[in-house]
PDB file of C-alpha atoms in Angstrom:
ATOM      1  CA  MET A   1    -130.199  91.081-149.879  1.00  0.00           C
ATOM      2  CA  LYS A   2    -130.378  92.060-153.544  1.00  0.00           C
ATOM      3  CA  GLN A   3    -132.412  95.151-152.668  1.00  0.00           C
ATOM      4  CA  LEU A   4    -129.806  96.173-150.109  1.00  0.00           C
ATOM      5  CA  LYS A   5    -127.080  95.932-152.758  1.00  0.00           C
ATOM      6  CA  ILE A   6    -129.126  98.122-155.097  1.00  0.00           C
ATOM      7  CA  LEU A   7    -129.632 100.725-152.357  1.00  0.00           C
ATOM      8  CA  SER A   8    -125.888 100.845-151.729  1.00  0.00           C
ATOM      9  CA  VAL A   9    -125.073 101.698-155.370  1.00  0.00           C
ATOM     10  CA  PRO A  10    -125.492 105.515-155.015  1.00  0.00           C
ATOM     11  CA  TYR A  11    -123.214 105.502-151.973  1.00  0.00           C
ATOM     12  CA  LEU A  12    -120.588 103.420-153.780  1.00  0.00           C
ATOM     13  CA  VAL A  13    -120.717 105.736-156.801  1.00  0.00           C
ATOM     14  CA  TRP A  14    -120.331 108.736-154.485  1.00  0.00           C
ATOM     15  CA  MET A  15    -117.315 107.133-152.786  1.00  0.00           C
ATOM     16  CA  VAL A  16    -115.629 106.357-156.095  1.00  0.00           C
ATOM     17  CA  ILE A  17    -116.145 109.843-157.568  1.00  0.00           C
ATOM     18  CA  PHE A  18    -115.450 111.990-154.517  1.00  0.00           C
ATOM     19  CA  ILE A  19    -113.076 109.838-152.425  1.00  0.00           C
ATOM     20  CA  LEU A  20    -111.285 107.202-154.474  1.00  0.00           C
ATOM     21  CA  VAL A  21    -110.687 109.273-157.631  1.00  0.00           C
ATOM     22  CA  PRO A  22    -109.281 112.320-155.755  1.00  0.00           C
ATOM     23  CA  ILE A  23    -106.930 110.095-153.730  1.00  0.00           C
ATOM     24  CA  ILE A  24    -105.689 108.423-156.921  1.00  0.00           C
ATOM     25  CA  MET A  25    -105.148 111.848-158.502  1.00  0.00           C
ATOM     26  CA  VAL A  26    -103.170 113.030-155.484  1.00  0.00           C
ATOM     27  CA  ALA A  27    -101.003 109.899-155.607  1.00  0.00           C
ATOM     28  CA  VAL A  28    -100.409 110.287-159.365  1.00  0.00           C
ATOM     29  CA  PHE A  29     -99.374 113.935-159.011  1.00  0.00           C
ATOM     30  CA  ALA A  30     -97.165 113.111-156.008  1.00  0.00           C
ATOM     31  CA  PHE A  31     -95.154 110.514-157.932  1.00  0.00           C
ATOM     32  CA  THR A  32     -94.854 112.317-161.285  1.00  0.00           C
ATOM     33  CA  ASN A  33     -93.006 115.362-162.552  1.00  0.00           C
ATOM     34  CA  GLU A  34     -94.109 118.119-164.916  1.00  0.00           C
ATOM     35  CA  ASP A  35     -93.423 115.870-167.900  1.00  0.00           C
ATOM     36  CA  GLY A  36     -95.567 113.069-166.475  1.00  0.00           C
ATOM     37  CA  GLY A  37     -92.601 110.812-165.690  1.00  0.00           C
ATOM     38  CA  PHE A  38     -92.340 108.786-162.486  1.00  0.00           C
ATOM     39  CA  THR A  39     -90.268 110.358-159.687  1.00  0.00           C
ATOM     40  CA  ILE A  40     -89.910 110.239-155.928  1.00  0.00           C
ATOM     41  CA  LYS A  41     -88.306 113.685-155.773  1.00  0.00           C
ATOM     42  CA  ASN A  42     -91.582 115.278-154.680  1.00  0.00           C
ATOM     43  CA  ILE A  43     -91.822 112.934-151.694  1.00  0.00           C
ATOM     44  CA  SER A  44     -88.164 113.497-150.761  1.00  0.00           C
ATOM     45  CA  ASP A  45     -88.634 117.278-150.995  1.00  0.00           C
ATOM     46  CA  VAL A  46     -91.329 117.088-148.323  1.00  0.00           C
ATOM     47  CA  GLY A  47     -88.568 116.514-145.766  1.00  0.00           C
ATOM     48  CA  GLN A  48     -87.438 120.128-146.007  1.00  0.00           C
ATOM     49  CA  TYR A  49     -90.753 121.142-144.447  1.00  0.00           C
ATOM     50  CA  ALA A  50     -90.378 118.852-141.435  1.00  0.00           C
ATOM     51  CA  ASN A  51     -90.425 121.818-139.043  1.00  0.00           C
ATOM     52  CA  ILE A  52     -93.823 122.905-140.389  1.00  0.00           C
ATOM     53  CA  PHE A  53     -95.161 119.356-139.950  1.00  0.00           C
ATOM     54  CA  VAL A  54     -93.905 119.265-136.356  1.00  0.00           C
ATOM     55  CA  HIS A  55     -95.347 122.711-135.623  1.00  0.00           C
ATOM     56  CA  SER A  56     -98.719 121.776-137.121  1.00  0.00           C
ATOM     57  CA  ILE A  57     -98.914 118.481-135.219  1.00  0.00           C
ATOM     58  CA  TRP A  58     -97.920 120.209-131.979  1.00  0.00           C
ATOM     59  CA  LEU A  59    -100.564 122.954-132.257  1.00  0.00           C
ATOM     60  CA  ALA A  60    -103.202 120.392-133.285  1.00  0.00           C
ATOM     61  CA  LEU A  61    -102.338 118.228-130.260  1.00  0.00           C
ATOM     62  CA  ILE A  62    -102.563 121.219-127.902  1.00  0.00           C
ATOM     63  CA  ALA A  63    -105.921 122.268-129.369  1.00  0.00           C
ATOM     64  CA  THR A  64    -107.238 118.691-129.163  1.00  0.00           C
ATOM     65  CA  ALA A  65    -106.125 118.325-125.528  1.00  0.00           C
ATOM     66  CA  ILE A  66    -107.777 121.633-124.557  1.00  0.00           C
ATOM     67  CA  CYS A  67    -110.976 120.611-126.351  1.00  0.00           C
ATOM     68  CA  LEU A  68    -111.008 117.308-124.463  1.00  0.00           C
ATOM     69  CA  VAL A  69    -110.485 118.987-121.078  1.00  0.00           C
ATOM     70  CA  LEU A  70    -113.241 121.524-121.769  1.00  0.00           C
ATOM     71  CA  ALA A  71    -115.681 119.176-123.484  1.00  0.00           C
ATOM     72  CA  TYR A  72    -115.540 116.279-121.021  1.00  0.00           C
ATOM     73  CA  PRO A  73    -117.268 117.963-118.065  1.00  0.00           C
ATOM     74  CA  ILE A  74    -119.682 119.781-120.414  1.00  0.00           C
ATOM     75  CA  ALA A  75    -120.691 116.517-122.073  1.00  0.00           C
ATOM     76  CA  PHE A  76    -121.099 114.783-118.713  1.00  0.00           C
ATOM     77  CA  ILE A  77    -123.272 117.579-117.322  1.00  0.00           C
ATOM     78  CA  LEU A  78    -125.404 117.502-120.470  1.00  0.00           C
ATOM     79  CA  SER A  79    -125.822 113.730-120.261  1.00  0.00           C
ATOM     80  CA  ARG A  80    -127.034 113.944-116.642  1.00  0.00           C
ATOM     81  CA  MET A  81    -129.630 116.661-117.324  1.00  0.00           C
ATOM     82  CA  GLU A  82    -133.313 115.951-117.691  1.00  0.00           C
ATOM     83  CA  LYS A  83    -134.268 114.830-121.184  1.00  0.00           C
ATOM     84  CA  HIS A  84    -136.275 117.930-122.064  1.00  0.00           C
ATOM     85  CA  LYS A  85    -133.329 120.179-121.132  1.00  0.00           C
ATOM     86  CA  GLN A  86    -130.742 118.216-123.080  1.00  0.00           C
ATOM     87  CA  GLY A  87    -132.174 119.211-126.457  1.00  0.00           C
ATOM     88  CA  THR A  88    -132.046 122.925-125.582  1.00  0.00           C
ATOM     89  CA  MET A  89    -128.472 122.715-124.312  1.00  0.00           C
ATOM     90  CA  LEU A  90    -127.334 120.717-127.349  1.00  0.00           C
ATOM     91  CA  MET A  91    -128.842 123.395-129.572  1.00  0.00           C
ATOM     92  CA  LEU A  92    -126.773 126.015-127.728  1.00  0.00           C
ATOM     93  CA  VAL A  93    -123.644 123.900-128.225  1.00  0.00           C
ATOM     94  CA  MET A  94    -124.299 123.629-131.957  1.00  0.00           C
ATOM     95  CA  LEU A  95    -125.491 127.224-132.375  1.00  0.00           C
ATOM     96  CA  PRO A  96    -122.034 128.617-133.344  1.00  0.00           C
ATOM     97  CA  MET A  97    -121.813 125.949-136.070  1.00  0.00           C
ATOM     98  CA  TRP A  98    -124.845 127.494-137.770  1.00  0.00           C
ATOM     99  CA  MET A  99    -122.750 130.593-138.462  1.00  0.00           C
ATOM    100  CA  ASN A 100    -120.268 130.748-141.323  1.00  0.00           C
ATOM    101  CA  PHE A 101    -116.790 129.487-140.411  1.00  0.00           C
ATOM    102  CA  LEU A 102    -115.094 132.612-141.819  1.00  0.00           C
ATOM    103  CA  LEU A 103    -117.396 134.952-139.907  1.00  0.00           C
ATOM    104  CA  ARG A 104    -116.611 133.195-136.637  1.00  0.00           C
ATOM    105  CA  THR A 105    -112.897 133.535-137.284  1.00  0.00           C
ATOM    106  CA  TYR A 106    -113.255 137.180-138.328  1.00  0.00           C
ATOM    107  CA  ALA A 107    -114.987 137.802-135.013  1.00  0.00           C
ATOM    108  CA  TRP A 108    -111.891 136.590-133.172  1.00  0.00           C
ATOM    109  CA  MET A 109    -109.732 138.911-135.295  1.00  0.00           C
ATOM    110  CA  THR A 110    -111.845 141.806-134.006  1.00  0.00           C
ATOM    111  CA  LEU A 111    -111.523 140.575-130.433  1.00  0.00           C
ATOM    112  CA  LEU A 112    -107.785 139.829-130.483  1.00  0.00           C
ATOM    113  CA  GLY A 113    -106.524 142.723-132.634  1.00  0.00           C
ATOM    114  CA  ASN A 114    -103.958 145.158-131.283  1.00  0.00           C
ATOM    115  CA  ASN A 115    -106.753 147.734-131.159  1.00  0.00           C
ATOM    116  CA  GLY A 116    -109.392 145.107-130.602  1.00  0.00           C
ATOM    117  CA  ILE A 117    -112.063 144.759-127.964  1.00  0.00           C
ATOM    118  CA  ILE A 118    -109.964 142.717-125.495  1.00  0.00           C
ATOM    119  CA  ASN A 119    -107.026 145.125-125.560  1.00  0.00           C
ATOM    120  CA  HIS A 120    -109.450 148.028-125.293  1.00  0.00           C
ATOM    121  CA  LEU A 121    -111.021 146.538-122.158  1.00  0.00           C
ATOM    122  CA  LEU A 122    -107.600 145.804-120.673  1.00  0.00           C
ATOM    123  CA  GLY A 123    -106.526 149.364-121.420  1.00  0.00           C
ATOM    124  CA  MET A 124    -109.462 150.658-119.377  1.00  0.00           C
ATOM    125  CA  VAL A 125    -107.889 149.077-116.269  1.00  0.00           C
ATOM    126  CA  GLY A 126    -104.350 150.143-117.157  1.00  0.00           C
ATOM    127  CA  LEU A 127    -103.146 146.915-118.759  1.00  0.00           C
ATOM    128  CA  GLY A 128    -101.739 146.190-122.207  1.00  0.00           C
ATOM    129  CA  PRO A 129    -101.910 146.473-125.050  1.00  0.00           C
ATOM    130  CA  TYR A 130    -100.790 142.873-125.541  1.00  0.00           C
ATOM    131  CA  LYS A 131     -99.943 141.065-128.761  1.00  0.00           C
ATOM    132  CA  LEU A 132    -102.803 138.609-128.884  1.00  0.00           C
ATOM    133  CA  ILE A 133    -103.225 138.098-132.620  1.00  0.00           C
ATOM    134  CA  ASN A 134    -100.699 136.652-135.107  1.00  0.00           C
ATOM    135  CA  THR A 135     -99.434 134.239-132.442  1.00  0.00           C
ATOM    136  CA  SER A 136     -99.512 130.486-131.967  1.00  0.00           C
ATOM    137  CA  GLY A 137    -101.841 130.997-129.022  1.00  0.00           C
ATOM    138  CA  ALA A 138    -104.351 132.776-131.250  1.00  0.00           C
ATOM    139  CA  VAL A 139    -104.247 129.866-133.713  1.00  0.00           C
ATOM    140  CA  VAL A 140    -104.887 127.344-130.927  1.00  0.00           C
ATOM    141  CA  LEU A 141    -107.705 129.526-129.592  1.00  0.00           C
ATOM    142  CA  GLY A 142    -109.313 129.608-133.038  1.00  0.00           C
ATOM    143  CA  MET A 143    -109.033 125.826-133.334  1.00  0.00           C
ATOM    144  CA  VAL A 144    -110.561 125.250-129.897  1.00  0.00           C
ATOM    145  CA  TYR A 145    -113.442 127.635-130.547  1.00  0.00           C
ATOM    146  CA  ASN A 146    -114.298 126.198-133.963  1.00  0.00           C
ATOM    147  CA  TYR A 147    -113.812 122.497-133.186  1.00  0.00           C
ATOM    148  CA  LEU A 148    -115.018 122.220-129.566  1.00  0.00           C
ATOM    149  CA  PRO A 149    -118.541 121.074-130.595  1.00  0.00           C
ATOM    150  CA  PHE A 150    -116.954 118.177-132.505  1.00  0.00           C
ATOM    151  CA  MET A 151    -115.532 116.963-129.192  1.00  0.00           C
ATOM    152  CA  ILE A 152    -118.662 117.574-127.125  1.00  0.00           C
ATOM    153  CA  LEU A 153    -121.132 115.751-129.365  1.00  0.00           C
ATOM    154  CA  PRO A 154    -119.459 112.288-129.535  1.00  0.00           C
ATOM    155  CA  LEU A 155    -118.703 112.426-125.808  1.00  0.00           C
ATOM    156  CA  TYR A 156    -122.287 113.323-125.027  1.00  0.00           C
ATOM    157  CA  SER A 157    -123.694 110.579-127.274  1.00  0.00           C
ATOM    158  CA  VAL A 158    -121.664 107.959-125.386  1.00  0.00           C
ATOM    159  CA  MET A 159    -122.155 109.360-121.877  1.00  0.00           C
ATOM    160  CA  ALA A 160    -125.927 109.575-122.377  1.00  0.00           C
ATOM    161  CA  LYS A 161    -125.956 105.769-122.666  1.00  0.00           C
ATOM    162  CA  ILE A 162    -124.258 105.249-119.290  1.00  0.00           C
ATOM    163  CA  ASP A 163    -126.927 104.164-116.838  1.00  0.00           C
ATOM    164  CA  LYS A 164    -127.103 106.330-113.715  1.00  0.00           C
ATOM    165  CA  SER A 165    -127.427 103.180-111.602  1.00  0.00           C
ATOM    166  CA  VAL A 166    -123.877 102.183-112.586  1.00  0.00           C
ATOM    167  CA  ILE A 167    -122.502 105.388-111.078  1.00  0.00           C
ATOM    168  CA  GLU A 168    -124.690 104.991-108.005  1.00  0.00           C
ATOM    169  CA  ALA A 169    -123.502 101.397-107.570  1.00  0.00           C
ATOM    170  CA  ALA A 170    -119.882 102.509-107.724  1.00  0.00           C
ATOM    171  CA  LYS A 171    -120.539 105.078-105.003  1.00  0.00           C
ATOM    172  CA  ASP A 172    -122.348 102.498-102.857  1.00  0.00           C
ATOM    173  CA  LEU A 173    -119.353 100.169-103.186  1.00  0.00           C
ATOM    174  CA  GLY A 174    -117.056 102.826-101.742  1.00  0.00           C
ATOM    175  CA  CYS A 175    -115.703 104.678-104.764  1.00  0.00           C
ATOM    176  CA  ASN A 176    -114.814 108.306-104.097  1.00  0.00           C
ATOM    177  CA  PRO A 177    -115.538 110.897-106.837  1.00  0.00           C
ATOM    178  CA  GLY A 178    -112.090 110.355-108.351  1.00  0.00           C
ATOM    179  CA  GLY A 179    -112.589 106.599-108.425  1.00  0.00           C
ATOM    180  CA  VAL A 180    -116.006 106.952-110.052  1.00  0.00           C
ATOM    181  CA  LEU A 181    -114.524 109.199-112.707  1.00  0.00           C
ATOM    182  CA  PHE A 182    -111.441 107.193-113.625  1.00  0.00           C
ATOM    183  CA  LYS A 183    -112.698 103.661-112.945  1.00  0.00           C
ATOM    184  CA  VAL A 184    -116.258 103.915-114.255  1.00  0.00           C
ATOM    185  CA  ILE A 185    -117.038 106.981-116.357  1.00  0.00           C
ATOM    186  CA  VAL A 186    -113.765 107.286-118.299  1.00  0.00           C
ATOM    187  CA  PRO A 187    -113.591 103.586-119.328  1.00  0.00           C
ATOM    188  CA  LEU A 188    -117.226 103.608-120.445  1.00  0.00           C
ATOM    189  CA  SER A 189    -116.772 106.870-122.358  1.00  0.00           C
ATOM    190  CA  LEU A 190    -113.543 105.798-124.061  1.00  0.00           C
ATOM    191  CA  PRO A 191    -115.198 105.302-127.494  1.00  0.00           C
ATOM    192  CA  GLY A 192    -116.477 108.882-127.336  1.00  0.00           C
ATOM    193  CA  ILE A 193    -113.038 110.148-126.331  1.00  0.00           C
ATOM    194  CA  THR A 194    -111.322 108.486-129.280  1.00  0.00           C
ATOM    195  CA  SER A 195    -114.019 109.645-131.703  1.00  0.00           C
ATOM    196  CA  GLY A 196    -113.838 113.206-130.388  1.00  0.00           C
ATOM    197  CA  ILE A 197    -110.040 113.292-130.583  1.00  0.00           C
ATOM    198  CA  THR A 198    -110.169 112.091-134.189  1.00  0.00           C
ATOM    199  CA  MET A 199    -112.878 114.584-135.165  1.00  0.00           C
ATOM    200  CA  VAL A 200    -110.916 117.504-133.692  1.00  0.00           C
ATOM    201  CA  PHE A 201    -107.338 116.517-134.517  1.00  0.00           C
ATOM    202  CA  VAL A 202    -107.894 115.793-138.220  1.00  0.00           C
ATOM    203  CA  PRO A 203    -109.334 119.212-139.166  1.00  0.00           C
ATOM    204  CA  ALA A 204    -106.994 120.998-136.740  1.00  0.00           C
ATOM    205  CA  ILE A 205    -103.833 119.589-138.309  1.00  0.00           C
ATOM    206  CA  SER A 206    -104.971 120.422-141.845  1.00  0.00           C
ATOM    207  CA  THR A 207    -106.531 123.857-141.283  1.00  0.00           C
ATOM    208  CA  PHE A 208    -105.268 126.893-143.167  1.00  0.00           C
ATOM    209  CA  ILE A 209    -107.964 129.549-142.728  1.00  0.00           C
ATOM    210  CA  ILE A 210    -107.478 129.793-138.953  1.00  0.00           C
ATOM    211  CA  SER A 211    -103.691 129.948-139.183  1.00  0.00           C
ATOM    212  CA  ARG A 212    -103.811 132.580-141.912  1.00  0.00           C
ATOM    213  CA  MET A 213    -106.346 134.852-140.210  1.00  0.00           C
ATOM    214  CA  LEU A 214    -105.257 134.493-136.578  1.00  0.00           C
ATOM    215  CA  GLY A 215    -101.638 133.385-136.916  1.00  0.00           C
ATOM    216  CA  GLY A 216    -100.279 135.716-139.570  1.00  0.00           C
ATOM    217  CA  GLY A 217     -97.323 134.781-141.716  1.00  0.00           C
ATOM    218  CA  SER A 218     -95.270 133.596-138.743  1.00  0.00           C
ATOM    219  CA  ASN A 219     -97.479 130.550-138.076  1.00  0.00           C
ATOM    220  CA  LEU A 220     -97.360 128.587-141.318  1.00  0.00           C
ATOM    221  CA  LEU A 221     -99.122 125.219-141.011  1.00  0.00           C
ATOM    222  CA  ILE A 222     -99.415 122.222-143.330  1.00  0.00           C
ATOM    223  CA  GLY A 223    -102.708 123.463-144.760  1.00  0.00           C
ATOM    224  CA  ASP A 224    -101.121 126.809-145.660  1.00  0.00           C
ATOM    225  CA  LEU A 225     -98.183 125.023-147.255  1.00  0.00           C
ATOM    226  CA  ILE A 226    -100.429 122.869-149.434  1.00  0.00           C
ATOM    227  CA  GLU A 227    -102.524 125.854-150.467  1.00  0.00           C
ATOM    228  CA  MET A 228     -99.387 127.766-151.496  1.00  0.00           C
ATOM    229  CA  GLN A 229     -98.424 124.972-153.877  1.00  0.00           C
ATOM    230  CA  PHE A 230    -101.795 125.088-155.653  1.00  0.00           C
ATOM    231  CA  LEU A 231    -102.869 128.728-155.398  1.00  0.00           C
ATOM    232  CA  GLY A 232     -99.823 130.701-154.274  1.00  0.00           C
ATOM    233  CA  ASN A 233     -96.883 132.201-156.114  1.00  0.00           C
ATOM    234  CA  SER A 234     -94.826 129.028-155.613  1.00  0.00           C
ATOM    235  CA  TYR A 235     -97.185 127.028-157.846  1.00  0.00           C
ATOM    236  CA  ASN A 236     -96.130 123.376-157.786  1.00  0.00           C
ATOM    237  CA  PRO A 237     -99.108 120.978-157.715  1.00  0.00           C
ATOM    238  CA  HIS A 238     -96.824 117.933-157.737  1.00  0.00           C
ATOM    239  CA  LEU A 239     -95.104 119.005-154.515  1.00  0.00           C
ATOM    240  CA  GLY A 240     -98.469 120.047-153.066  1.00  0.00           C
ATOM    241  CA  ALA A 241     -99.870 116.601-153.823  1.00  0.00           C
ATOM    242  CA  ALA A 242     -96.825 114.983-152.191  1.00  0.00           C
ATOM    243  CA  ILE A 243     -97.299 117.060-149.038  1.00  0.00           C
ATOM    244  CA  ALA A 244    -101.009 116.177-148.987  1.00  0.00           C
ATOM    245  CA  LEU A 245    -100.192 112.485-149.434  1.00  0.00           C
ATOM    246  CA  VAL A 246     -97.716 112.532-146.540  1.00  0.00           C
ATOM    247  CA  LEU A 247    -100.299 114.325-144.406  1.00  0.00           C
ATOM    248  CA  MET A 248    -102.883 111.648-145.240  1.00  0.00           C
ATOM    249  CA  VAL A 249    -100.438 108.938-144.193  1.00  0.00           C
ATOM    250  CA  ILE A 250     -99.714 110.735-140.900  1.00  0.00           C
ATOM    251  CA  ILE A 251    -103.431 111.099-140.170  1.00  0.00           C
ATOM    252  CA  LEU A 252    -104.050 107.450-141.090  1.00  0.00           C
ATOM    253  CA  VAL A 253    -101.309 106.290-138.711  1.00  0.00           C
ATOM    254  CA  ILE A 254    -102.642 108.464-135.883  1.00  0.00           C
ATOM    255  CA  MET A 255    -106.213 107.251-136.427  1.00  0.00           C
ATOM    256  CA  THR A 256    -104.996 103.639-136.467  1.00  0.00           C
ATOM    257  CA  VAL A 257    -103.245 104.185-133.148  1.00  0.00           C
ATOM    258  CA  MET A 258    -106.335 105.863-131.683  1.00  0.00           C
ATOM    259  CA  ASN A 259    -108.536 102.954-132.755  1.00  0.00           C
ATOM    260  CA  GLN A 260    -106.413 100.643-130.616  1.00  0.00           C
ATOM    261  CA  PHE A 261    -107.751 102.470-127.546  1.00  0.00           C
ATOM    262  CA  SER A 262    -111.397 102.080-128.550  1.00  0.00           C
ATOM    263  CA  PRO A 263    -112.387  98.424-128.106  1.00  0.00           C
ATOM    264  CA  ASP A 264    -115.150  97.416-130.485  1.00  0.00           C
ATOM    265  CA  ASP A 265    -116.483  94.814-128.132  1.00  0.00           C
ATOM    266  CA  GLN A 266    -117.130  97.246-125.293  1.00  0.00           C
ATOM    267  CA  VAL A 267    -120.795  97.298-124.369  1.00  0.00           C
ATOM    268  CA  LEU A 268    -122.237 100.478-122.867  1.00  0.00           C
ATOM    269  CA  ILE A 269    -124.624  99.793-120.018  1.00  0.00           C
TER     270      ILE A 269
END
């Protein structure tokens, strides 16, 4: 037991330096003014950006829902493949993640631009050009492309543990394909669903690179707003910290709600 405590020391030090201290600093900045005095004005000023919060949450929810719809059948197909094929397919799923995040987003700028590849191909058949970039749809597309693997992997890890005999038994007992899906597979894969939703929603709601590069100035999200307070012309780290603190609370509430749908005592067969 004593050895285990010693081994946990580096992890505890890491948590204190890189998690606890930054959170304390954010809280201190959020509740102080330029003179260092206590104030709640920064928190109250966050309310004027309520429309940006709503817009960010809405786009993040759409991107998360699309990721779930796309990832669920992919993860199930992967989990039912032969073992030697699963590794190859998982490598293909993770392959885009090996490339730099900015490069992947720049690629979509080339594809979606007004004179980009997609509009060029559409023009060859007499369609377009369409405004594909600097739209909310482009932002959602960028989120789905970049965060889809984070939905596939937790779903796959859970579905791979579902015994094939359970599905076969459900079919033998008269379940149609819809019944097998919603009465057997979905309940057993619920922990993977909640984990995937959390892993996609959290970075999607706080992103700023995707919204800046694919959304233009008309799609300001929470991440962009925070960055403006620290690096932009409207430099105000106290307000930026307040916005970040409110965002952390929102994410914490959402994750708490999501955890209610993932029973800890569920045993995968």
